[in-house]
Short mmCIF file of C-alpha atoms in Angstrom, two decimals:
data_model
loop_
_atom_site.label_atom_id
_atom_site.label_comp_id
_atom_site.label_asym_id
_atom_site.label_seq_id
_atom_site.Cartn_x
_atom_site.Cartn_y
_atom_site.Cartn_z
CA UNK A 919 94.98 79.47 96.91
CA UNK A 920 95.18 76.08 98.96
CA UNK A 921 92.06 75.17 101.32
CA UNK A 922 90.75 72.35 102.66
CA UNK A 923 86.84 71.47 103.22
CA UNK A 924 85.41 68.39 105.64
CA UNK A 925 82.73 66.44 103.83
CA UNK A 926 81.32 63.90 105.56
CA UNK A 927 84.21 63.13 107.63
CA UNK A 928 86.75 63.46 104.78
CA UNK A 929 89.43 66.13 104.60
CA UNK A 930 89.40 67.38 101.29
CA UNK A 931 92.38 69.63 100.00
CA UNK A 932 91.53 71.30 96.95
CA UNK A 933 93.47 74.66 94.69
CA UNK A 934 90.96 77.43 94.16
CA UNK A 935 92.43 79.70 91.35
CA UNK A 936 90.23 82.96 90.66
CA UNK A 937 89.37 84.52 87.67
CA UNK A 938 87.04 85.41 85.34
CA UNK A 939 84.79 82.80 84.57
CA UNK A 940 80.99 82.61 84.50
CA UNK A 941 80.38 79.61 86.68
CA UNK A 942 82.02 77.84 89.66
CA UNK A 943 84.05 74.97 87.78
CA UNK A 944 85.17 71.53 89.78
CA UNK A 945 87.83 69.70 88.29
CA UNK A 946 88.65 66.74 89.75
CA UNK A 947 92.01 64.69 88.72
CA UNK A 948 93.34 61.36 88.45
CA UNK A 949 95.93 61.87 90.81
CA UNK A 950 93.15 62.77 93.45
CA UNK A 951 93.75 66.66 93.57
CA UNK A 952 91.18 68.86 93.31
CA UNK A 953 91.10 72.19 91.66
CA UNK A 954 88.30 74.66 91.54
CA UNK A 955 88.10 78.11 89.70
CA UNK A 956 85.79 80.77 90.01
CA UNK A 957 85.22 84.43 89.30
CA UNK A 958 87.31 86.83 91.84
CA UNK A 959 83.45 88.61 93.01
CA UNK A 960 82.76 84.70 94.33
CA UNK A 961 84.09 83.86 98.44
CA UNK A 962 85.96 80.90 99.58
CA UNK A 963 83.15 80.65 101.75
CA UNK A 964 80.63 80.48 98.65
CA UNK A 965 82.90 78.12 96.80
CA UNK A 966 83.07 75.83 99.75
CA UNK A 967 79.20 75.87 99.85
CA UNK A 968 79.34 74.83 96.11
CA UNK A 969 81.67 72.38 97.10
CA UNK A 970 79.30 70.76 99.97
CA UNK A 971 76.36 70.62 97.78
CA UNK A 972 78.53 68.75 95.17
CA UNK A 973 80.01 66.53 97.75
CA UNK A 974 78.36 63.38 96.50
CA UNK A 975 79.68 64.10 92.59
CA UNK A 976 83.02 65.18 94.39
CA UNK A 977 83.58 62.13 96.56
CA UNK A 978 82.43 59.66 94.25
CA UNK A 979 85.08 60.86 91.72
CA UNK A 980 88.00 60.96 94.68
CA UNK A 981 86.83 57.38 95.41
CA UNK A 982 86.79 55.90 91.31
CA UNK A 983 90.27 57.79 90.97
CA UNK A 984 91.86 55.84 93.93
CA UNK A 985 90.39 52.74 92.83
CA UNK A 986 91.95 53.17 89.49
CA UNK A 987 95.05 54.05 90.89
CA UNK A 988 96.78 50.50 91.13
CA UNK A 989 96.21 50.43 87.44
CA UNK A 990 97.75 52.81 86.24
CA UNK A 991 101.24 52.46 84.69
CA UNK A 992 104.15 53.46 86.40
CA UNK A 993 106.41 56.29 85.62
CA UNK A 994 108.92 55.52 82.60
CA UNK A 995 112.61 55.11 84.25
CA UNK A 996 113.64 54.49 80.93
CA UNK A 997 116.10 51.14 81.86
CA UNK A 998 117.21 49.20 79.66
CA UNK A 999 114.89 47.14 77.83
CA UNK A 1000 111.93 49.46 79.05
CA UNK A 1001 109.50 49.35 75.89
CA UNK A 1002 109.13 53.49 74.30
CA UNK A 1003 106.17 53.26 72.07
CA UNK A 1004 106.52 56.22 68.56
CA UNK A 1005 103.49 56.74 66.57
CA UNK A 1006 102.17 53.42 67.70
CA UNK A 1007 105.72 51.00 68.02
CA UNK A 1008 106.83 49.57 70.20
CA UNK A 1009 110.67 49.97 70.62
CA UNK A 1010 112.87 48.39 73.33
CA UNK A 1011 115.08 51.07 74.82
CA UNK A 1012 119.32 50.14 74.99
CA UNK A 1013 121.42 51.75 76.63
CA UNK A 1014 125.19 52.34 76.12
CA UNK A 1015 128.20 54.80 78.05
CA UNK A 1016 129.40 57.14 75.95
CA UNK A 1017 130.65 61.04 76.14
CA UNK A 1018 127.80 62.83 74.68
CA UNK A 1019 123.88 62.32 75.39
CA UNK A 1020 122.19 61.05 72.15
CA UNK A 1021 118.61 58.97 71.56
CA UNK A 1022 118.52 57.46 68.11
CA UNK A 1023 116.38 55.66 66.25
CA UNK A 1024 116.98 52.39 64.48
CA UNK A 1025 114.02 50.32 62.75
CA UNK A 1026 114.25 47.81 65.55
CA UNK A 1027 114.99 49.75 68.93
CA UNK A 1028 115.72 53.18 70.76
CA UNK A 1029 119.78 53.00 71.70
CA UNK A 1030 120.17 55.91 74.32
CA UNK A 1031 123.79 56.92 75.08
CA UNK A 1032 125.02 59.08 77.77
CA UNK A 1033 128.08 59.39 80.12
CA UNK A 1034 126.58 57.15 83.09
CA UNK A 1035 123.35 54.75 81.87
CA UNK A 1036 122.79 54.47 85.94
CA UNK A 1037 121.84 58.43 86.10
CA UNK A 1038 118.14 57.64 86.08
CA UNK A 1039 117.25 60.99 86.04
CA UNK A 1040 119.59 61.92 83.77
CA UNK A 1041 118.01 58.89 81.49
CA UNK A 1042 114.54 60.72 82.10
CA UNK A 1043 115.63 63.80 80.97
CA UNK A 1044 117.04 62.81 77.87
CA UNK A 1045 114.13 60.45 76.61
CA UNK A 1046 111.92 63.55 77.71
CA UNK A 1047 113.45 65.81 75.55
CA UNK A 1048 113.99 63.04 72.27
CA UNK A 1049 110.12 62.75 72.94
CA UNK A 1050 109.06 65.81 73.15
CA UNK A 1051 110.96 66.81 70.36
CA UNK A 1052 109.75 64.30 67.91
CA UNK A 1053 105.91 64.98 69.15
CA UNK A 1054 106.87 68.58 67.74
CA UNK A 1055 108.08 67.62 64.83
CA UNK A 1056 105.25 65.20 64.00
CA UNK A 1057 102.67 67.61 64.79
CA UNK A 1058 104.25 70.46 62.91
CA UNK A 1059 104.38 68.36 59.70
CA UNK A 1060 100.94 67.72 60.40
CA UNK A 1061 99.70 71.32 61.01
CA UNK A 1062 101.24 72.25 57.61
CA UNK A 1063 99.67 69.48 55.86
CA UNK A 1064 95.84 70.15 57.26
CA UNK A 1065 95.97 74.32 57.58
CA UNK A 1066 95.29 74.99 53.83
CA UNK A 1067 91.95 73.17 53.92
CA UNK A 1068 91.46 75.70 57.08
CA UNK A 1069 92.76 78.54 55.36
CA UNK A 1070 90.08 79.85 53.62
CA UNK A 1071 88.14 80.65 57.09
CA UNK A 1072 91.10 82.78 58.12
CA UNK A 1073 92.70 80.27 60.51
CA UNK A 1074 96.67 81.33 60.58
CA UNK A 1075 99.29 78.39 60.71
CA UNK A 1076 99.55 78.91 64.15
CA UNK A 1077 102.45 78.31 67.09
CA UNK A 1078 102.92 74.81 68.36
CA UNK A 1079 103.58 74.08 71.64
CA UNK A 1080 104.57 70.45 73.21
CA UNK A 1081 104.14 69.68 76.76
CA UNK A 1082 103.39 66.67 79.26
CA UNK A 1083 99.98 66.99 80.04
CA UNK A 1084 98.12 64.04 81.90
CA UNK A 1085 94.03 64.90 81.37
CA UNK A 1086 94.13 66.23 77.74
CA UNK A 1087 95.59 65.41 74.01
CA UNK A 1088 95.46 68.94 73.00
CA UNK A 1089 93.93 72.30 73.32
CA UNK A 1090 93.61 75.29 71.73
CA UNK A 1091 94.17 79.07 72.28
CA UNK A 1092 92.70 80.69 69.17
CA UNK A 1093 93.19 84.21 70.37
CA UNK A 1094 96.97 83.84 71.25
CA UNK A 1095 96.99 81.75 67.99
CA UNK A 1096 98.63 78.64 69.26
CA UNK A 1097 97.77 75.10 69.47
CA UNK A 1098 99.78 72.76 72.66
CA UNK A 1099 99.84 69.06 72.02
CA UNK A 1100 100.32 66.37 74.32
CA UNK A 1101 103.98 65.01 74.89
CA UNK A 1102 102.22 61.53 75.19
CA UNK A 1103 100.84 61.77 71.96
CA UNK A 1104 103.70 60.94 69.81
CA UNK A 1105 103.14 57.17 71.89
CA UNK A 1106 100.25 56.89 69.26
CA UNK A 1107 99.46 56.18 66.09
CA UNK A 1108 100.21 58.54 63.14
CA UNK A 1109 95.99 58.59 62.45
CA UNK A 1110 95.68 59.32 65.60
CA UNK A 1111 97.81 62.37 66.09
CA UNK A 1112 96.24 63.63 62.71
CA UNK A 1113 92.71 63.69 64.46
CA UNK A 1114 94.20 65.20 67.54
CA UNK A 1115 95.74 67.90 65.38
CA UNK A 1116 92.88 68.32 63.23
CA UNK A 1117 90.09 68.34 65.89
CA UNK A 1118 92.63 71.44 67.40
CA UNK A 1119 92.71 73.48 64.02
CA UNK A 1120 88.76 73.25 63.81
CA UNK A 1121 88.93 75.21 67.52
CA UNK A 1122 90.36 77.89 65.65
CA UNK A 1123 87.11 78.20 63.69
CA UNK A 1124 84.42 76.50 66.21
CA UNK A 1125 85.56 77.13 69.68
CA UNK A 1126 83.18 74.63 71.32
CA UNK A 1127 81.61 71.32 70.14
CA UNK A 1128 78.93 72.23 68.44
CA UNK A 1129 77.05 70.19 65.45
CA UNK A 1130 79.25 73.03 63.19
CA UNK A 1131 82.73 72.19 64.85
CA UNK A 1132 81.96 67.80 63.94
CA UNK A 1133 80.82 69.20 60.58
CA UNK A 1134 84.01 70.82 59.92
CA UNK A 1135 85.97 67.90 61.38
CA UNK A 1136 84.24 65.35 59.11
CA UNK A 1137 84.84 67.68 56.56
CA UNK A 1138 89.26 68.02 56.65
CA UNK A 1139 89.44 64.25 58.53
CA UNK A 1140 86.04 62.16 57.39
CA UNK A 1141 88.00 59.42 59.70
CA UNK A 1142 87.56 61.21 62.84
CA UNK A 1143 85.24 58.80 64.97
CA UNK A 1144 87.38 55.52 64.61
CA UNK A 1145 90.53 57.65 65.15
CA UNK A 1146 88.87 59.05 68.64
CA UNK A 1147 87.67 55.90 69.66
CA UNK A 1148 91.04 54.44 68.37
CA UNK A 1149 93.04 56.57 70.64
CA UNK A 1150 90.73 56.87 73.64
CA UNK A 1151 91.34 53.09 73.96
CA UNK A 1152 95.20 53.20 75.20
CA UNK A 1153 95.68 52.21 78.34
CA UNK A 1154 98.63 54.52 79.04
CA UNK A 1155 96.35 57.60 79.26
CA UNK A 1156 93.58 58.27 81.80
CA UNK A 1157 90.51 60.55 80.76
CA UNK A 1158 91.59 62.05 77.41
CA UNK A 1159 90.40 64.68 75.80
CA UNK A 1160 89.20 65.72 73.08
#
Protein backbone atom coordinates (compact mmCIF):
# COMPACT_ATOMS: atom_id res chain seq x y z
CA UNK A 1 0.00 0.00 0.00
CA UNK A 2 1.49 3.47 -1.23
CA UNK A 3 0.87 6.66 1.13
CA UNK A 4 2.36 9.67 1.59
CA UNK A 5 2.80 11.68 5.08
CA UNK A 6 3.85 15.70 5.40
CA UNK A 7 6.55 16.14 8.01
CA UNK A 8 7.57 19.32 8.56
CA UNK A 9 6.89 20.57 5.20
CA UNK A 10 8.28 17.49 3.42
CA UNK A 11 6.20 15.09 1.35
CA UNK A 12 7.18 11.82 2.29
CA UNK A 13 6.09 8.72 0.10
CA UNK A 14 6.59 5.64 1.85
CA UNK A 15 5.22 1.44 1.05
CA UNK A 16 3.36 0.13 4.07
CA UNK A 17 3.20 -3.74 3.65
CA UNK A 18 1.04 -5.53 6.49
CA UNK A 19 1.60 -8.50 8.21
CA UNK A 20 2.32 -10.18 11.10
CA UNK A 21 4.92 -8.66 12.95
CA UNK A 22 5.19 -7.57 16.59
CA UNK A 23 6.30 -4.01 16.19
CA UNK A 24 5.91 -1.13 13.67
CA UNK A 25 9.28 -1.51 11.60
CA UNK A 26 10.83 1.70 9.49
CA UNK A 27 13.13 0.86 6.91
CA UNK A 28 14.61 3.45 5.29
CA UNK A 29 16.80 2.91 1.91
CA UNK A 30 19.60 4.25 0.09
CA UNK A 31 17.73 5.07 -2.80
CA UNK A 32 15.49 7.36 -0.52
CA UNK A 33 12.29 5.07 -0.42
CA UNK A 34 10.74 4.31 2.50
CA UNK A 35 9.06 1.15 3.52
CA UNK A 36 7.20 0.41 6.67
CA UNK A 37 5.54 -2.93 7.86
CA UNK A 38 3.27 -3.57 10.50
CA UNK A 39 0.77 -6.05 11.85
CA UNK A 40 -2.71 -6.03 9.74
CA UNK A 41 -4.75 -5.09 13.53
CA UNK A 42 -2.40 -1.65 13.22
CA UNK A 43 -4.21 1.65 10.93
CA UNK A 44 -2.56 3.71 8.37
CA UNK A 45 -3.60 6.30 10.58
CA UNK A 46 -1.57 4.69 13.61
CA UNK A 47 1.40 3.99 11.40
CA UNK A 48 1.46 7.53 10.21
CA UNK A 49 1.44 8.64 13.91
CA UNK A 50 4.51 6.30 14.37
CA UNK A 51 5.83 7.83 11.49
CA UNK A 52 5.46 11.63 12.88
CA UNK A 53 6.94 10.81 16.14
CA UNK A 54 9.96 9.27 14.26
CA UNK A 55 10.16 12.13 11.90
CA UNK A 56 13.47 13.41 13.18
CA UNK A 57 15.20 9.61 12.85
CA UNK A 58 13.20 9.48 9.46
CA UNK A 59 14.33 12.75 7.93
CA UNK A 60 17.71 12.68 9.07
CA UNK A 61 18.22 9.32 7.26
CA UNK A 62 16.30 10.76 3.87
CA UNK A 63 18.76 13.68 4.19
CA UNK A 64 22.40 11.37 4.82
CA UNK A 65 21.02 9.07 1.88
CA UNK A 66 20.78 12.04 -0.61
CA UNK A 67 23.95 13.37 0.48
CA UNK A 68 25.57 10.11 -0.25
CA UNK A 69 23.96 9.84 -3.37
CA UNK A 70 26.63 11.58 -5.71
CA UNK A 71 28.91 8.92 -4.42
CA UNK A 72 27.69 6.22 -5.22
CA UNK A 73 28.83 4.26 -8.32
CA UNK A 74 26.95 4.22 -11.29
CA UNK A 75 25.10 1.38 -12.80
CA UNK A 76 27.47 -1.21 -14.72
CA UNK A 77 26.74 -0.71 -18.68
CA UNK A 78 29.20 -3.20 -19.10
CA UNK A 79 31.28 -1.24 -22.26
CA UNK A 80 34.13 -2.13 -23.21
CA UNK A 81 36.92 -1.75 -20.97
CA UNK A 82 34.39 -1.31 -17.96
CA UNK A 83 36.42 -3.03 -14.99
CA UNK A 84 34.07 -6.53 -13.56
CA UNK A 85 35.64 -7.31 -10.30
CA UNK A 86 35.36 -11.82 -9.38
CA UNK A 87 36.19 -12.82 -5.96
CA UNK A 88 38.20 -9.69 -5.51
CA UNK A 89 39.88 -9.03 -9.43
CA UNK A 90 39.70 -6.83 -11.21
CA UNK A 91 39.06 -7.79 -14.91
CA UNK A 92 38.65 -5.39 -17.88
CA UNK A 93 35.57 -6.37 -19.83
CA UNK A 94 36.13 -6.87 -24.11
CA UNK A 95 33.82 -7.08 -26.18
CA UNK A 96 33.58 -8.85 -29.60
CA UNK A 97 30.39 -9.58 -32.45
CA UNK A 98 29.75 -12.88 -32.75
CA UNK A 99 26.49 -15.29 -33.30
CA UNK A 100 25.98 -16.67 -29.93
CA UNK A 101 26.04 -14.76 -26.40
CA UNK A 102 29.03 -16.08 -24.32
CA UNK A 103 31.12 -14.37 -21.14
CA UNK A 104 34.40 -16.15 -20.60
CA UNK A 105 36.99 -15.98 -18.48
CA UNK A 106 40.66 -15.64 -19.28
CA UNK A 107 43.41 -14.99 -16.44
CA UNK A 108 43.75 -11.46 -17.68
CA UNK A 109 40.16 -10.14 -18.75
CA UNK A 110 36.30 -10.89 -19.22
CA UNK A 111 35.80 -11.17 -23.35
CA UNK A 112 31.89 -10.91 -23.76
CA UNK A 113 30.56 -11.89 -27.22
CA UNK A 114 27.19 -11.37 -28.56
CA UNK A 115 25.48 -10.57 -31.94
CA UNK A 116 25.53 -6.58 -31.52
CA UNK A 117 28.25 -5.28 -28.58
CA UNK A 118 26.04 -1.81 -28.95
CA UNK A 119 22.79 -3.69 -27.35
CA UNK A 120 23.51 -2.24 -23.94
CA UNK A 121 20.87 -3.95 -22.47
CA UNK A 122 21.43 -6.87 -24.08
CA UNK A 123 25.26 -6.48 -22.63
CA UNK A 124 23.49 -6.10 -19.09
CA UNK A 125 21.68 -9.03 -19.36
CA UNK A 126 24.30 -11.25 -20.24
CA UNK A 127 27.01 -10.08 -17.61
CA UNK A 128 23.91 -10.40 -15.16
CA UNK A 129 23.36 -13.78 -15.78
CA UNK A 130 27.53 -14.89 -16.11
CA UNK A 131 27.44 -13.14 -12.58
CA UNK A 132 24.88 -14.43 -11.05
CA UNK A 133 25.71 -17.68 -12.13
CA UNK A 134 29.21 -17.81 -10.90
CA UNK A 135 28.00 -16.20 -7.35
CA UNK A 136 25.94 -19.61 -7.33
CA UNK A 137 28.43 -21.65 -8.06
CA UNK A 138 30.92 -20.13 -5.60
CA UNK A 139 28.57 -20.19 -2.85
CA UNK A 140 27.38 -23.70 -3.47
CA UNK A 141 30.98 -25.02 -3.31
CA UNK A 142 31.14 -23.18 -0.26
CA UNK A 143 27.92 -24.42 1.45
CA UNK A 144 29.18 -28.00 0.85
CA UNK A 145 32.47 -27.35 2.22
CA UNK A 146 31.17 -25.60 5.74
CA UNK A 147 27.64 -27.77 6.29
CA UNK A 148 29.36 -30.87 7.84
CA UNK A 149 30.83 -28.85 10.70
CA UNK A 150 26.92 -27.72 10.97
CA UNK A 151 25.65 -31.02 10.59
CA UNK A 152 25.70 -32.38 13.76
CA UNK A 153 23.01 -29.62 15.05
CA UNK A 154 20.63 -30.85 12.37
CA UNK A 155 21.19 -28.00 9.89
CA UNK A 156 20.21 -29.64 6.25
CA UNK A 157 22.43 -28.58 3.17
CA UNK A 158 19.96 -26.29 2.30
CA UNK A 159 18.62 -24.46 -1.20
CA UNK A 160 20.66 -21.61 -2.54
CA UNK A 161 19.27 -18.83 -3.99
CA UNK A 162 21.21 -15.81 -5.92
CA UNK A 163 19.72 -12.51 -6.38
CA UNK A 164 20.65 -8.65 -6.72
CA UNK A 165 19.99 -7.30 -3.54
CA UNK A 166 21.28 -3.66 -2.67
CA UNK A 167 20.99 -3.45 1.53
CA UNK A 168 22.09 -7.04 2.42
CA UNK A 169 24.95 -9.86 1.65
CA UNK A 170 22.73 -12.62 2.61
CA UNK A 171 19.88 -13.88 4.62
CA UNK A 172 18.44 -16.73 5.80
CA UNK A 173 15.07 -18.61 5.81
CA UNK A 174 15.67 -21.54 8.17
CA UNK A 175 12.11 -22.76 8.08
CA UNK A 176 11.82 -22.90 4.19
CA UNK A 177 15.44 -24.24 4.48
CA UNK A 178 17.14 -21.93 2.08
CA UNK A 179 19.87 -19.50 2.22
CA UNK A 180 19.79 -16.25 -0.78
CA UNK A 181 23.14 -14.64 -1.37
CA UNK A 182 23.90 -11.46 -2.79
CA UNK A 183 24.58 -11.25 -6.67
CA UNK A 184 27.22 -8.54 -5.66
CA UNK A 185 28.99 -10.80 -3.62
CA UNK A 186 30.88 -12.77 -6.08
CA UNK A 187 32.68 -8.85 -6.64
CA UNK A 188 34.53 -9.94 -3.37
CA UNK A 189 37.01 -11.77 -2.08
CA UNK A 190 36.87 -15.62 -1.76
CA UNK A 191 37.33 -15.02 2.44
CA UNK A 192 34.86 -12.91 2.22
CA UNK A 193 32.09 -14.86 0.62
CA UNK A 194 33.13 -17.76 3.05
CA UNK A 195 32.10 -15.49 6.10
CA UNK A 196 29.02 -14.37 4.29
CA UNK A 197 28.12 -18.00 3.74
CA UNK A 198 29.13 -19.12 7.02
CA UNK A 199 27.58 -16.32 9.15
CA UNK A 200 24.14 -17.62 6.95
CA UNK A 201 24.52 -21.42 7.94
CA UNK A 202 24.91 -20.36 11.74
CA UNK A 203 21.12 -18.66 11.16
CA UNK A 204 20.06 -22.03 10.65
CA UNK A 205 21.05 -22.84 14.24
CA UNK A 206 20.96 -19.17 16.00
CA UNK A 207 18.35 -17.17 14.29
CA UNK A 208 19.43 -13.82 15.79
CA UNK A 209 22.81 -12.41 16.95
CA UNK A 210 23.16 -13.51 20.05
CA UNK A 211 26.61 -14.14 22.11
CA UNK A 212 25.65 -18.12 20.97
CA UNK A 213 25.26 -17.31 17.13
CA UNK A 214 29.34 -15.30 17.28
CA UNK A 215 30.25 -18.39 19.32
CA UNK A 216 29.28 -20.69 16.68
CA UNK A 217 30.71 -18.42 13.97
CA UNK A 218 34.14 -18.26 15.65
CA UNK A 219 33.79 -21.73 16.02
CA UNK A 220 33.38 -23.05 11.81
CA UNK A 221 35.27 -19.49 10.57
CA UNK A 222 37.69 -18.26 13.70
CA UNK A 223 38.46 -15.44 10.85
CA UNK A 224 35.16 -13.91 10.94
CA UNK A 225 35.86 -10.25 12.30
CA UNK A 226 38.66 -9.24 9.73
CA UNK A 227 36.58 -10.90 6.96
CA UNK A 228 33.40 -8.55 8.09
CA UNK A 229 35.34 -5.63 8.47
CA UNK A 230 37.20 -6.72 5.24
CA UNK A 231 34.10 -6.72 3.22
CA UNK A 232 32.11 -3.93 4.87
CA UNK A 233 34.94 -1.70 3.54
CA UNK A 234 34.03 -1.85 -0.41
CA UNK A 235 32.94 1.00 -1.70
CA UNK A 236 30.61 -0.57 -4.26
CA UNK A 237 28.06 -1.54 -1.57
CA UNK A 238 26.06 0.80 0.69
CA UNK A 239 24.91 -0.47 4.27
CA UNK A 240 25.69 -4.21 4.19
CA UNK A 241 24.57 -6.64 6.14
CA UNK A 242 25.39 -9.01 8.05
Amino acid sequence: MKRTLLLEGRTIPYELTQKPVKNINIRVHADGSVRVSAGPWVSPEAVDAVLRQRSAFLLRALDQFAAQAPLRPKPHTYGSGEMVYLLGKPYPLRLRPGPKVEVRQTPSHLLLTLPDPEDSQRRVRAMEAFLKQTCLTVTTQLCRQYHPQLAPFGVPMPEIRVRSMTSRWGSCSPTKGRVTFARQLVEAPFDCVAYVVCHELVHFVHPNHSKAFYACLAHIFPDWKAQRQRLNSYSYRQDPHP
